[in-house]
Structure formats: structure tokens, C-alpha cells
Amino acid sequence: MLNNIGPSGLILLIMLVLIVVPFWKILPRAGIASWVALFAILPFVPFVLLWVLALKKWPGDEA
């Protein structure tokens, strides 16, 4: 399978993993479903997710 995608495809695959996996682990801690991390493969969505995480009230925050 990997021999058909070429070097640029392999770099793209590595970049996608490096973006999606951290969001997959962080989003549930913020009370957001982990499958939302799959949207991070779309352009500009990682930036939106970072803003959501930065401005969201986390479960451990004081009231």
C-alpha cells in the first residue's frame, strides 16, 4: 500500500497523524467527542479547534 502513494503522500500521511492524534487525546479532556479530531484534516479546522480549546471552560476549571 505505501509503495503506491510516493514520498509526498507519505509526508502528507505523517503530517495528518501528527495533527489528528494530539487532538484525539486532548478533545475528550475538554469534554468534546474525540471523533471531532478527524475534522482536523481539513484546512483551517485545526486553528478553529485550538481556539475552541483555548476559550472553552474545561471540566477542572473553578466556577
mmCIF file with all atom_site columns, N, CA and C in Angstrom, residues 17-50:
data_model
loop_
_atom_site.group_PDB
_atom_site.id
_atom_site.type_symbol
_atom_site.label_atom_id
_atom_site.label_alt_id
_atom_site.label_comp_id
_atom_site.label_asym_id
_atom_site.label_entity_id
_atom_site.label_seq_id
_atom_site.pdbx_PDB_ins_code
_atom_site.Cartn_x
_atom_site.Cartn_y
_atom_site.Cartn_z
_atom_site.occupancy
_atom_site.B_iso_or_equiv
_atom_site.pdbx_formal_charge
_atom_site.auth_seq_id
_atom_site.auth_comp_id
_atom_site.auth_asym_id
_atom_site.auth_atom_id
_atom_site.pdbx_PDB_model_num
ATOM 1   N N  . VAL A 1 17 ? -1.216  12.409 10.761 1.00 0.00 ? 17 VAL A N  1
ATOM 2   C CA . VAL A 1 17 ? -1.134  11.705 12.042 1.00 0.00 ? 17 VAL A CA 1
ATOM 3   C C  . VAL A 1 17 ? -0.637  12.651 13.129 1.00 0.00 ? 17 VAL A C  1
ATOM 4   N N  . LEU A 1 18 ? 0.352   13.486 12.795 1.00 0.00 ? 18 LEU A N  1
ATOM 5   C CA . LEU A 1 18 ? 0.891   14.425 13.781 1.00 0.00 ? 18 LEU A CA 1
ATOM 6   C C  . LEU A 1 18 ? -0.124  15.490 14.187 1.00 0.00 ? 18 LEU A C  1
ATOM 7   N N  . ILE A 1 19 ? -1.116  15.737 13.360 1.00 0.00 ? 19 ILE A N  1
ATOM 8   C CA . ILE A 1 19 ? -2.151  16.714 13.698 1.00 0.00 ? 19 ILE A CA 1
ATOM 9   C C  . ILE A 1 19 ? -3.325  16.060 14.409 1.00 0.00 ? 19 ILE A C  1
ATOM 10  N N  . VAL A 1 20 ? -3.794  14.925 13.920 1.00 0.00 ? 20 VAL A N  1
ATOM 11  C CA . VAL A 1 20 ? -5.023  14.309 14.431 1.00 0.00 ? 20 VAL A CA 1
ATOM 12  C C  . VAL A 1 20 ? -4.815  13.662 15.798 1.00 0.00 ? 20 VAL A C  1
ATOM 13  N N  . VAL A 1 21 ? -3.720  12.964 16.006 1.00 0.00 ? 21 VAL A N  1
ATOM 14  C CA . VAL A 1 21 ? -3.522  12.221 17.256 1.00 0.00 ? 21 VAL A CA 1
ATOM 15  C C  . VAL A 1 21 ? -3.529  13.121 18.493 1.00 0.00 ? 21 VAL A C  1
ATOM 16  N N  . PRO A 1 22 ? -2.829  14.260 18.494 1.00 0.00 ? 22 PRO A N  1
ATOM 17  C CA . PRO A 1 22 ? -2.912  15.113 19.693 1.00 0.00 ? 22 PRO A CA 1
ATOM 18  C C  . PRO A 1 22 ? -4.324  15.626 19.959 1.00 0.00 ? 22 PRO A C  1
ATOM 19  N N  . PHE A 1 23 ? -5.035  16.027 18.899 1.00 0.00 ? 23 PHE A N  1
ATOM 20  C CA . PHE A 1 23 ? -6.412  16.467 19.091 1.00 0.00 ? 23 PHE A CA 1
ATOM 21  C C  . PHE A 1 23 ? -7.285  15.321 19.615 1.00 0.00 ? 23 PHE A C  1
ATOM 22  N N  . TRP A 1 24 ? -7.036  14.100 19.132 1.00 0.00 ? 24 TRP A N  1
ATOM 23  C CA . TRP A 1 24 ? -7.800  12.927 19.562 1.00 0.00 ? 24 TRP A CA 1
ATOM 24  C C  . TRP A 1 24 ? -7.641  12.692 21.063 1.00 0.00 ? 24 TRP A C  1
ATOM 25  N N  . LYS A 1 25 ? -6.459  12.998 21.595 1.00 0.00 ? 25 LYS A N  1
ATOM 26  C CA . LYS A 1 25 ? -6.201  12.796 23.024 1.00 0.00 ? 25 LYS A CA 1
ATOM 27  C C  . LYS A 1 25 ? -6.675  13.978 23.877 1.00 0.00 ? 25 LYS A C  1
ATOM 28  N N  . ILE A 1 26 ? -6.608  15.196 23.344 1.00 0.00 ? 26 ILE A N  1
ATOM 29  C CA . ILE A 1 26 ? -6.918  16.395 24.125 1.00 0.00 ? 26 ILE A CA 1
ATOM 30  C C  . ILE A 1 26 ? -8.413  16.693 24.162 1.00 0.00 ? 26 ILE A C  1
ATOM 31  N N  . LEU A 1 27 ? -9.104  16.516 23.053 1.00 0.00 ? 27 LEU A N  1
ATOM 32  C CA . LEU A 1 27 ? -10.517 16.892 22.981 1.00 0.00 ? 27 LEU A CA 1
ATOM 33  C C  . LEU A 1 27 ? -11.393 16.212 24.037 1.00 0.00 ? 27 LEU A C  1
ATOM 34  N N  . PRO A 1 28 ? -11.243 14.913 24.319 1.00 0.00 ? 28 PRO A N  1
ATOM 35  C CA . PRO A 1 28 ? -12.077 14.313 25.377 1.00 0.00 ? 28 PRO A CA 1
ATOM 36  C C  . PRO A 1 28 ? -11.830 14.920 26.757 1.00 0.00 ? 28 PRO A C  1
ATOM 37  N N  . ARG A 1 29 ? -10.623 15.387 27.018 1.00 0.00 ? 29 ARG A N  1
ATOM 38  C CA . ARG A 1 29 ? -10.337 16.020 28.305 1.00 0.00 ? 29 ARG A CA 1
ATOM 39  C C  . ARG A 1 29 ? -11.072 17.347 28.450 1.00 0.00 ? 29 ARG A C  1
ATOM 40  N N  . ALA A 1 30 ? -11.406 17.949 27.312 1.00 0.00 ? 30 ALA A N  1
ATOM 41  C CA . ALA A 1 30 ? -12.139 19.213 27.325 1.00 0.00 ? 30 ALA A CA 1
ATOM 42  C C  . ALA A 1 30 ? -13.646 18.988 27.226 1.00 0.00 ? 30 ALA A C  1
ATOM 43  N N  . GLY A 1 31 ? -14.067 17.724 27.193 1.00 0.00 ? 31 GLY A N  1
ATOM 44  C CA . GLY A 1 31 ? -15.488 17.423 27.118 1.00 0.00 ? 31 GLY A CA 1
ATOM 45  C C  . GLY A 1 31 ? -16.040 17.393 25.705 1.00 0.00 ? 31 GLY A C  1
ATOM 46  N N  . ILE A 1 32 ? -15.184 17.255 24.709 1.00 0.00 ? 32 ILE A N  1
ATOM 47  C CA . ILE A 1 32 ? -15.596 17.195 23.307 1.00 0.00 ? 32 ILE A CA 1
ATOM 48  C C  . ILE A 1 32 ? -15.306 15.789 22.804 1.00 0.00 ? 32 ILE A C  1
ATOM 49  N N  . ALA A 1 33 ? -16.201 15.249 21.981 1.00 0.00 ? 33 ALA A N  1
ATOM 50  C CA . ALA A 1 33 ? -16.025 13.889 21.460 1.00 0.00 ? 33 ALA A CA 1
ATOM 51  C C  . ALA A 1 33 ? -14.723 13.786 20.668 1.00 0.00 ? 33 ALA A C  1
ATOM 52  N N  . SER A 1 34 ? -14.026 12.675 20.841 1.00 0.00 ? 34 SER A N  1
ATOM 53  C CA . SER A 1 34 ? -12.723 12.517 20.202 1.00 0.00 ? 34 SER A CA 1
ATOM 54  C C  . SER A 1 34 ? -12.816 12.419 18.682 1.00 0.00 ? 34 SER A C  1
ATOM 55  N N  . TRP A 1 35 ? -13.942 11.965 18.134 1.00 0.00 ? 35 TRP A N  1
ATOM 56  C CA . TRP A 1 35 ? -14.071 11.840 16.685 1.00 0.00 ? 35 TRP A CA 1
ATOM 57  C C  . TRP A 1 35 ? -14.034 13.205 15.995 1.00 0.00 ? 35 TRP A C  1
ATOM 58  N N  . VAL A 1 36 ? -14.247 14.277 16.735 1.00 0.00 ? 36 VAL A N  1
ATOM 59  C CA . VAL A 1 36 ? -14.169 15.620 16.155 1.00 0.00 ? 36 VAL A CA 1
ATOM 60  C C  . VAL A 1 36 ? -12.745 15.884 15.654 1.00 0.00 ? 36 VAL A C  1
ATOM 61  N N  . ALA A 1 37 ? -11.776 15.191 16.203 1.00 0.00 ? 37 ALA A N  1
ATOM 62  C CA . ALA A 1 37 ? -10.379 15.363 15.781 1.00 0.00 ? 37 ALA A CA 1
ATOM 63  C C  . ALA A 1 37 ? -10.188 15.000 14.314 1.00 0.00 ? 37 ALA A C  1
ATOM 64  N N  . LEU A 1 38 ? -11.043 14.165 13.768 1.00 0.00 ? 38 LEU A N  1
ATOM 65  C CA . LEU A 1 38 ? -10.919 13.802 12.355 1.00 0.00 ? 38 LEU A CA 1
ATOM 66  C C  . LEU A 1 38 ? -11.151 14.997 11.438 1.00 0.00 ? 38 LEU A C  1
ATOM 67  N N  . PHE A 1 39 ? -11.890 15.994 11.916 1.00 0.00 ? 39 PHE A N  1
ATOM 68  C CA . PHE A 1 39 ? -12.098 17.196 11.113 1.00 0.00 ? 39 PHE A CA 1
ATOM 69  C C  . PHE A 1 39 ? -10.818 18.015 11.000 1.00 0.00 ? 39 PHE A C  1
ATOM 70  N N  . ALA A 1 40 ? -9.824  17.721 11.803 1.00 0.00 ? 40 ALA A N  1
ATOM 71  C CA . ALA A 1 40 ? -8.567  18.466 11.779 1.00 0.00 ? 40 ALA A CA 1
ATOM 72  C C  . ALA A 1 40 ? -7.794  18.236 10.486 1.00 0.00 ? 40 ALA A C  1
ATOM 73  N N  . ILE A 1 41 ? -8.191  17.270 9.685  1.00 0.00 ? 41 ILE A N  1
ATOM 74  C CA . ILE A 1 41 ? -7.509  17.057 8.405  1.00 0.00 ? 41 ILE A CA 1
ATOM 75  C C  . ILE A 1 41 ? -7.957  18.064 7.354  1.00 0.00 ? 41 ILE A C  1
ATOM 76  N N  . LEU A 1 42 ? -9.028  18.801 7.637  1.00 0.00 ? 42 LEU A N  1
ATOM 77  C CA . LEU A 1 42 ? -9.498  19.824 6.711  1.00 0.00 ? 42 LEU A CA 1
ATOM 78  C C  . LEU A 1 42 ? -8.726  21.123 6.936  1.00 0.00 ? 42 LEU A C  1
ATOM 79  N N  . PRO A 1 43 ? -8.566  21.921 5.899  1.00 0.00 ? 43 PRO A N  1
ATOM 80  C CA . PRO A 1 43 ? -7.814  23.172 6.057  1.00 0.00 ? 43 PRO A CA 1
ATOM 81  C C  . PRO A 1 43 ? -8.461  24.111 7.075  1.00 0.00 ? 43 PRO A C  1
ATOM 82  N N  . PHE A 1 44 ? -7.668  24.737 7.881  1.00 0.00 ? 44 PHE A N  1
ATOM 83  C CA . PHE A 1 44 ? -8.031  25.741 8.880  1.00 0.00 ? 44 PHE A CA 1
ATOM 84  C C  . PHE A 1 44 ? -8.814  25.190 10.073 1.00 0.00 ? 44 PHE A C  1
ATOM 85  N N  . VAL A 1 45 ? -9.285  23.964 10.026 1.00 0.00 ? 45 VAL A N  1
ATOM 86  C CA . VAL A 1 45 ? -10.029 23.397 11.159 1.00 0.00 ? 45 VAL A CA 1
ATOM 87  C C  . VAL A 1 45 ? -9.140  23.236 12.388 1.00 0.00 ? 45 VAL A C  1
ATOM 88  N N  . PRO A 1 46 ? -7.858  22.849 12.253 1.00 0.00 ? 46 PRO A N  1
ATOM 89  C CA . PRO A 1 46 ? -7.023  22.784 13.461 1.00 0.00 ? 46 PRO A CA 1
ATOM 90  C C  . PRO A 1 46 ? -6.935  24.118 14.197 1.00 0.00 ? 46 PRO A C  1
ATOM 91  N N  . PHE A 1 47 ? -6.917  25.218 13.456 1.00 0.00 ? 47 PHE A N  1
ATOM 92  C CA . PHE A 1 47 ? -6.870  26.530 14.098 1.00 0.00 ? 47 PHE A CA 1
ATOM 93  C C  . PHE A 1 47 ? -8.167  26.817 14.840 1.00 0.00 ? 47 PHE A C  1
ATOM 94  N N  . VAL A 1 48 ? -9.285  26.428 14.255 1.00 0.00 ? 48 VAL A N  1
ATOM 95  C CA . VAL A 1 48 ? -10.576 26.606 14.923 1.00 0.00 ? 48 VAL A CA 1
ATOM 96  C C  . VAL A 1 48 ? -10.628 25.761 16.191 1.00 0.00 ? 48 VAL A C  1
ATOM 97  N N  . LEU A 1 49 ? -10.155 24.522 16.113 1.00 0.00 ? 49 LEU A N  1
ATOM 98  C CA . LEU A 1 49 ? -10.149 23.654 17.288 1.00 0.00 ? 49 LEU A CA 1
ATOM 99  C C  . LEU A 1 49 ? -9.254  24.223 18.394 1.00 0.00 ? 49 LEU A C  1
ATOM 100 N N  . LEU A 1 50 ? -8.121  24.802 18.016 1.00 0.00 ? 50 LEU A N  1
ATOM 101 C CA . LEU A 1 50 ? -7.262  25.414 19.019 1.00 0.00 ? 50 LEU A CA 1
ATOM 102 C C  . LEU A 1 50 ? -7.963  26.575 19.712 1.00 0.00 ? 50 LEU A C  1
#
